[in-house]
């Protein structure tokens, strides 16, 4: 790992060739699944190749370690239910566990569960009517150990490039839960905090990184010292214009 090596070791003549290991694409995930599924007794409903291809489709963005975790969790879930083999449903439950954590017993009231259901349904409805939104796979209101009271699982495309319309539809889908709460309730809750953080990152990228706004043009306004730096390579007036443009995108 180049990030933990002493800079002296990285001088020319030492480690000249560096290999970057990126997250696998769908074909690479299929190959990794085939390796980890060899040690598992699978249900006869599908062949090993069919299981691998199906699971690779359901787990975009997963690393090799995540894939191994899904296979192990699927086997554990099947064993706990006294099953003789591991089926697709077990792997789906394992995927949810890897994404959201272990199911957690919650003291949520019936009214709180209803509000969470409206929130998650808001994401689904918004995404259904947006041309560039990712396909929705599943919605759950089961609390998880990673802190979520519910989440919507999508199948995002593995494209390297996004246009402005796609990014704007991401913002609309993310805000669908908050808007749903505003429509059906007189008040809103803290449940949309993660959505708002995601929306802010996308809107800032549109304005400061990708040059996709007319008012500010094709100029990158990132910090000179990186994300953690407080030094800005632009004036206070430009900073105010950036803030206004970000708020404008979110409002619209």
PDB file of N, CA, C and O in Angstrom, residues 87-134:
ATOM      1  N   UNK A  87     -29.738 -20.804  -0.603  1.00  0.00           N
ATOM      2  CA  UNK A  87     -30.500 -20.335  -1.745  1.00  0.00           C
ATOM      3  C   UNK A  87     -30.351 -18.843  -1.976  1.00  0.00           C
ATOM      4  O   UNK A  87     -29.680 -18.139  -1.213  1.00  0.00           O
ATOM      5  N   UNK A  88     -31.004 -18.367  -3.028  1.00  0.00           N
ATOM      6  CA  UNK A  88     -30.887 -16.957  -3.405  1.00  0.00           C
ATOM      7  C   UNK A  88     -31.429 -16.049  -2.309  1.00  0.00           C
ATOM      8  O   UNK A  88     -30.863 -14.973  -2.051  1.00  0.00           O
ATOM      9  N   UNK A  89     -32.509 -16.443  -1.657  1.00  0.00           N
ATOM     10  CA  UNK A  89     -33.079 -15.627  -0.588  1.00  0.00           C
ATOM     11  C   UNK A  89     -32.082 -15.420   0.549  1.00  0.00           C
ATOM     12  O   UNK A  89     -31.984 -14.328   1.121  1.00  0.00           O
ATOM     13  N   UNK A  90     -31.313 -16.452   0.867  1.00  0.00           N
ATOM     14  CA  UNK A  90     -30.296 -16.327   1.922  1.00  0.00           C
ATOM     15  C   UNK A  90     -29.218 -15.325   1.528  1.00  0.00           C
ATOM     16  O   UNK A  90     -28.775 -14.523   2.359  1.00  0.00           O
ATOM     17  N   UNK A  91     -28.810 -15.340   0.275  1.00  0.00           N
ATOM     18  CA  UNK A  91     -27.806 -14.394  -0.192  1.00  0.00           C
ATOM     19  C   UNK A  91     -28.350 -12.963  -0.215  1.00  0.00           C
ATOM     20  O   UNK A  91     -27.617 -12.004   0.045  1.00  0.00           O
ATOM     21  N   UNK A  92     -29.638 -12.814  -0.527  1.00  0.00           N
ATOM     22  CA  UNK A  92     -30.249 -11.482  -0.507  1.00  0.00           C
ATOM     23  C   UNK A  92     -30.259 -10.919   0.911  1.00  0.00           C
ATOM     24  O   UNK A  92     -29.980  -9.735   1.133  1.00  0.00           O
ATOM     25  N   UNK A  93     -30.596 -11.760   1.882  1.00  0.00           N
ATOM     26  CA  UNK A  93     -30.564 -11.326   3.286  1.00  0.00           C
ATOM     27  C   UNK A  93     -29.138 -10.978   3.697  1.00  0.00           C
ATOM     28  O   UNK A  93     -28.910 -10.022   4.451  1.00  0.00           O
ATOM     29  N   UNK A  94     -28.181 -11.765   3.220  1.00  0.00           N
ATOM     30  CA  UNK A  94     -26.777 -11.492   3.542  1.00  0.00           C
ATOM     31  C   UNK A  94     -26.331 -10.160   2.950  1.00  0.00           C
ATOM     32  O   UNK A  94     -25.593  -9.400   3.593  1.00  0.00           O
ATOM     33  N   UNK A  95     -26.793  -9.852   1.734  1.00  0.00           N
ATOM     34  CA  UNK A  95     -26.448  -8.577   1.107  1.00  0.00           C
ATOM     35  C   UNK A  95     -26.978  -7.409   1.926  1.00  0.00           C
ATOM     36  O   UNK A  95     -26.283  -6.414   2.148  1.00  0.00           O
ATOM     37  N   UNK A  96     -28.221  -7.518   2.400  1.00  0.00           N
ATOM     38  CA  UNK A  96     -28.794  -6.466   3.242  1.00  0.00           C
ATOM     39  C   UNK A  96     -27.985  -6.299   4.521  1.00  0.00           C
ATOM     40  O   UNK A  96     -27.786  -5.174   4.990  1.00  0.00           O
ATOM     41  N   UNK A  97     -27.523  -7.412   5.073  1.00  0.00           N
ATOM     42  CA  UNK A  97     -26.743  -7.329   6.315  1.00  0.00           C
ATOM     43  C   UNK A  97     -25.416  -6.638   6.085  1.00  0.00           C
ATOM     44  O   UNK A  97     -24.960  -5.841   6.912  1.00  0.00           O
ATOM     45  N   UNK A  98     -24.766  -6.920   4.950  1.00  0.00           N
ATOM     46  CA  UNK A  98     -23.482  -6.281   4.650  1.00  0.00           C
ATOM     47  C   UNK A  98     -23.671  -4.785   4.404  1.00  0.00           C
ATOM     48  O   UNK A  98     -22.873  -3.963   4.844  1.00  0.00           O
ATOM     49  N   UNK A  99     -24.767  -4.409   3.718  1.00  0.00           N
ATOM     50  CA  UNK A  99     -25.015  -2.996   3.409  1.00  0.00           C
ATOM     51  C   UNK A  99     -25.436  -2.209   4.642  1.00  0.00           C
ATOM     52  O   UNK A  99     -24.888  -1.150   4.944  1.00  0.00           O
ATOM     53  N   UNK A 100     -26.424  -2.724   5.367  1.00  0.00           N
ATOM     54  CA  UNK A 100     -27.012  -1.954   6.466  1.00  0.00           C
ATOM     55  C   UNK A 100     -26.639  -2.404   7.853  1.00  0.00           C
ATOM     56  O   UNK A 100     -26.909  -1.704   8.824  1.00  0.00           O
ATOM     57  N   UNK A 101     -26.043  -3.586   7.977  1.00  0.00           N
ATOM     58  CA  UNK A 101     -25.727  -4.107   9.297  1.00  0.00           C
ATOM     59  C   UNK A 101     -26.777  -5.119   9.747  1.00  0.00           C
ATOM     60  O   UNK A 101     -27.743  -5.426   9.038  1.00  0.00           O
ATOM     61  N   UNK A 102     -26.600  -5.598  10.943  1.00  0.00           N
ATOM     62  CA  UNK A 102     -27.502  -6.604  11.509  1.00  0.00           C
ATOM     63  C   UNK A 102     -28.842  -5.960  11.871  1.00  0.00           C
ATOM     64  O   UNK A 102     -28.892  -4.808  12.295  1.00  0.00           O
ATOM     65  N   UNK A 103     -29.919  -6.713  11.660  1.00  0.00           N
ATOM     66  CA  UNK A 103     -31.234  -6.226  12.076  1.00  0.00           C
ATOM     67  C   UNK A 103     -31.230  -5.946  13.576  1.00  0.00           C
ATOM     68  O   UNK A 103     -30.724  -6.724  14.375  1.00  0.00           O
ATOM     69  N   UNK A 104     -31.784  -4.812  13.933  1.00  0.00           N
ATOM     70  CA  UNK A 104     -31.740  -4.374  15.326  1.00  0.00           C
ATOM     71  C   UNK A 104     -33.151  -4.242  15.864  1.00  0.00           C
ATOM     72  O   UNK A 104     -34.021  -3.647  15.225  1.00  0.00           O
ATOM     73  N   UNK A 105     -33.359  -4.801  17.037  1.00  0.00           N
ATOM     74  CA  UNK A 105     -34.653  -4.634  17.693  1.00  0.00           C
ATOM     75  C   UNK A 105     -34.780  -3.188  18.156  1.00  0.00           C
ATOM     76  O   UNK A 105     -33.929  -2.669  18.869  1.00  0.00           O
ATOM     77  N   UNK A 106     -35.838  -2.550  17.731  1.00  0.00           N
ATOM     78  CA  UNK A 106     -35.998  -1.132  18.008  1.00  0.00           C
ATOM     79  C   UNK A 106     -37.244  -0.892  18.851  1.00  0.00           C
ATOM     80  O   UNK A 106     -38.220  -1.654  18.796  1.00  0.00           O
ATOM     81  N   UNK A 107     -37.186   0.191  19.604  1.00  0.00           N
ATOM     82  CA  UNK A 107     -38.340   0.584  20.425  1.00  0.00           C
ATOM     83  C   UNK A 107     -39.207   1.597  19.687  1.00  0.00           C
ATOM     84  O   UNK A 107     -39.915   2.384  20.298  1.00  0.00           O
ATOM     85  N   UNK A 108     -39.138   1.599  18.351  1.00  0.00           N
ATOM     86  CA  UNK A 108     -39.928   2.535  17.558  1.00  0.00           C
ATOM     87  C   UNK A 108     -41.412   2.266  17.744  1.00  0.00           C
ATOM     88  O   UNK A 108     -41.853   1.122  17.807  1.00  0.00           O
ATOM     89  N   UNK A 109     -42.168   3.341  17.823  1.00  0.00           N
ATOM     90  CA  UNK A 109     -43.617   3.213  17.928  1.00  0.00           C
ATOM     91  C   UNK A 109     -44.209   2.956  16.552  1.00  0.00           C
ATOM     92  O   UNK A 109     -43.542   3.069  15.523  1.00  0.00           O
ATOM     93  N   UNK A 110     -45.483   2.604  16.533  1.00  0.00           N
ATOM     94  CA  UNK A 110     -46.162   2.369  15.269  1.00  0.00           C
ATOM     95  C   UNK A 110     -46.180   3.632  14.410  1.00  0.00           C
ATOM     96  O   UNK A 110     -46.020   3.567  13.186  1.00  0.00           O
ATOM     97  N   UNK A 111     -46.333   4.790  15.032  1.00  0.00           N
ATOM     98  CA  UNK A 111     -46.350   6.048  14.296  1.00  0.00           C
ATOM     99  C   UNK A 111     -44.980   6.345  13.696  1.00  0.00           C
ATOM    100  O   UNK A 111     -44.881   6.838  12.565  1.00  0.00           O
ATOM    101  N   UNK A 112     -43.903   6.033  14.424  1.00  0.00           N
ATOM    102  CA  UNK A 112     -42.556   6.249  13.892  1.00  0.00           C
ATOM    103  C   UNK A 112     -42.277   5.323  12.710  1.00  0.00           C
ATOM    104  O   UNK A 112     -41.676   5.733  11.706  1.00  0.00           O
ATOM    105  N   UNK A 113     -42.704   4.077  12.799  1.00  0.00           N
ATOM    106  CA  UNK A 113     -42.522   3.154  11.675  1.00  0.00           C
ATOM    107  C   UNK A 113     -43.297   3.630  10.454  1.00  0.00           C
ATOM    108  O   UNK A 113     -42.828   3.521   9.314  1.00  0.00           O
ATOM    109  N   UNK A 114     -44.490   4.177  10.698  1.00  0.00           N
ATOM    110  CA  UNK A 114     -45.290   4.686   9.587  1.00  0.00           C
ATOM    111  C   UNK A 114     -44.588   5.868   8.918  1.00  0.00           C
ATOM    112  O   UNK A 114     -44.568   5.978   7.686  1.00  0.00           O
ATOM    113  N   UNK A 115     -43.992   6.731   9.719  1.00  0.00           N
ATOM    114  CA  UNK A 115     -43.297   7.887   9.152  1.00  0.00           C
ATOM    115  C   UNK A 115     -42.093   7.431   8.322  1.00  0.00           C
ATOM    116  O   UNK A 115     -41.825   7.960   7.238  1.00  0.00           O
ATOM    117  N   UNK A 116     -41.343   6.446   8.839  1.00  0.00           N
ATOM    118  CA  UNK A 116     -40.203   5.918   8.094  1.00  0.00           C
ATOM    119  C   UNK A 116     -40.670   5.305   6.779  1.00  0.00           C
ATOM    120  O   UNK A 116     -40.023   5.456   5.734  1.00  0.00           O
ATOM    121  N   UNK A 117     -41.812   4.620   6.802  1.00  0.00           N
ATOM    122  CA  UNK A 117     -42.353   4.018   5.583  1.00  0.00           C
ATOM    123  C   UNK A 117     -42.703   5.096   4.553  1.00  0.00           C
ATOM    124  O   UNK A 117     -42.412   4.943   3.359  1.00  0.00           O
ATOM    125  N   UNK A 118     -43.313   6.188   4.997  1.00  0.00           N
ATOM    126  CA  UNK A 118     -43.624   7.297   4.086  1.00  0.00           C
ATOM    127  C   UNK A 118     -42.331   7.890   3.510  1.00  0.00           C
ATOM    128  O   UNK A 118     -42.262   8.240   2.325  1.00  0.00           O
ATOM    129  N   UNK A 119     -41.326   8.008   4.366  1.00  0.00           N
ATOM    130  CA  UNK A 119     -40.044   8.581   3.931  1.00  0.00           C
ATOM    131  C   UNK A 119     -39.413   7.727   2.833  1.00  0.00           C
ATOM    132  O   UNK A 119     -39.027   8.235   1.773  1.00  0.00           O
ATOM    133  N   UNK A 120     -39.304   6.418   3.081  1.00  0.00           N
ATOM    134  CA  UNK A 120     -38.674   5.536   2.100  1.00  0.00           C
ATOM    135  C   UNK A 120     -39.516   5.434   0.834  1.00  0.00           C
ATOM    136  O   UNK A 120     -38.978   5.347  -0.278  1.00  0.00           O
ATOM    137  N   UNK A 121     -40.841   5.446   0.985  1.00  0.00           N
ATOM    138  CA  UNK A 121     -41.708   5.420  -0.194  1.00  0.00           C
ATOM    139  C   UNK A 121     -41.525   6.682  -1.031  1.00  0.00           C
ATOM    140  O   UNK A 121     -41.657   6.640  -2.259  1.00  0.00           O
ATOM    141  N   UNK A 122     -41.212   7.803  -0.377  1.00  0.00           N
ATOM    142  CA  UNK A 122     -40.968   9.042  -1.108  1.00  0.00           C
ATOM    143  C   UNK A 122     -39.783   8.913  -2.057  1.00  0.00           C
ATOM    144  O   UNK A 122     -39.825   9.396  -3.192  1.00  0.00           O
ATOM    145  N   UNK A 123     -38.718   8.237  -1.597  1.00  0.00           N
ATOM    146  CA  UNK A 123     -37.576   7.977  -2.484  1.00  0.00           C
ATOM    147  C   UNK A 123     -38.010   7.150  -3.690  1.00  0.00           C
ATOM    148  O   UNK A 123     -37.633   7.437  -4.832  1.00  0.00           O
ATOM    149  N   UNK A 124     -38.804   6.109  -3.423  1.00  0.00           N
ATOM    150  CA  UNK A 124     -39.203   5.189  -4.494  1.00  0.00           C
ATOM    151  C   UNK A 124     -40.080   5.883  -5.531  1.00  0.00           C
ATOM    152  O   UNK A 124     -39.876   5.725  -6.740  1.00  0.00           O
ATOM    153  N   UNK A 125     -41.052   6.658  -5.066  1.00  0.00           N
ATOM    154  CA  UNK A 125     -41.966   7.327  -5.994  1.00  0.00           C
ATOM    155  C   UNK A 125     -41.229   8.370  -6.825  1.00  0.00           C
ATOM    156  O   UNK A 125     -41.430   8.490  -8.050  1.00  0.00           O
ATOM    157  N   UNK A 126     -40.347   9.135  -6.183  1.00  0.00           N
ATOM    158  CA  UNK A 126     -39.579  10.140  -6.918  1.00  0.00           C
ATOM    159  C   UNK A 126     -38.718   9.481  -7.986  1.00  0.00           C
ATOM    160  O   UNK A 126     -38.655   9.935  -9.136  1.00  0.00           O
ATOM    161  N   UNK A 127     -38.043   8.387  -7.622  1.00  0.00           N
ATOM    162  CA  UNK A 127     -37.186   7.700  -8.572  1.00  0.00           C
ATOM    163  C   UNK A 127     -37.957   7.067  -9.718  1.00  0.00           C
ATOM    164  O   UNK A 127     -37.473   6.993 -10.846  1.00  0.00           O
ATOM    165  N   UNK A 128     -39.195   6.621  -9.432  1.00  0.00           N
ATOM    166  CA  UNK A 128     -40.014   5.969 -10.461  1.00  0.00           C
ATOM    167  C   UNK A 128     -40.322   6.918 -11.615  1.00  0.00           C
ATOM    168  O   UNK A 128     -40.367   6.507 -12.774  1.00  0.00           O
ATOM    169  N   UNK A 129     -40.544   8.192 -11.306  1.00  0.00           N
ATOM    170  CA  UNK A 129     -40.957   9.145 -12.328  1.00  0.00           C
ATOM    171  C   UNK A 129     -39.791   9.930 -12.926  1.00  0.00           C
ATOM    172  O   UNK A 129     -40.006  10.795 -13.774  1.00  0.00           O
ATOM    173  N   UNK A 130     -38.561   9.656 -12.490  1.00  0.00           N
ATOM    174  CA  UNK A 130     -37.395  10.363 -13.019  1.00  0.00           C
ATOM    175  C   UNK A 130     -36.691   9.505 -14.069  1.00  0.00           C
ATOM    176  O   UNK A 130     -36.420   8.328 -13.838  1.00  0.00           O
ATOM    177  N   UNK A 131     -36.391  10.107 -15.180  1.00  0.00           N
ATOM    178  CA  UNK A 131     -35.827   9.368 -16.309  1.00  0.00           C
ATOM    179  C   UNK A 131     -34.450   8.797 -16.012  1.00  0.00           C
ATOM    180  O   UNK A 131     -34.105   7.698 -16.444  1.00  0.00           O
ATOM    181  N   UNK A 132     -33.632   9.530 -15.258  1.00  0.00           N
ATOM    182  CA  UNK A 132     -32.239   9.143 -15.066  1.00  0.00           C
ATOM    183  C   UNK A 132     -31.949   8.507 -13.712  1.00  0.00           C
ATOM    184  O   UNK A 132     -30.792   8.361 -13.329  1.00  0.00           O
ATOM    185  N   UNK A 133     -32.983   8.134 -12.974  1.00  0.00           N
ATOM    186  CA  UNK A 133     -32.751   7.548 -11.650  1.00  0.00           C
ATOM    187  C   UNK A 133     -32.363   6.075 -11.782  1.00  0.00           C
ATOM    188  O   UNK A 133     -32.681   5.411 -12.770  1.00  0.00           O
ATOM    189  N   UNK A 134     -31.659   5.572 -10.774  1.00  0.00           N
ATOM    190  CA  UNK A 134     -31.247   4.170 -10.768  1.00  0.00           C
ATOM    191  C   UNK A 134     -32.443   3.264 -10.470  1.00  0.00           C
ATOM    192  O   UNK A 134     -33.349   3.651  -9.728  1.00  0.00           O
TER     193      UNK A 134
END
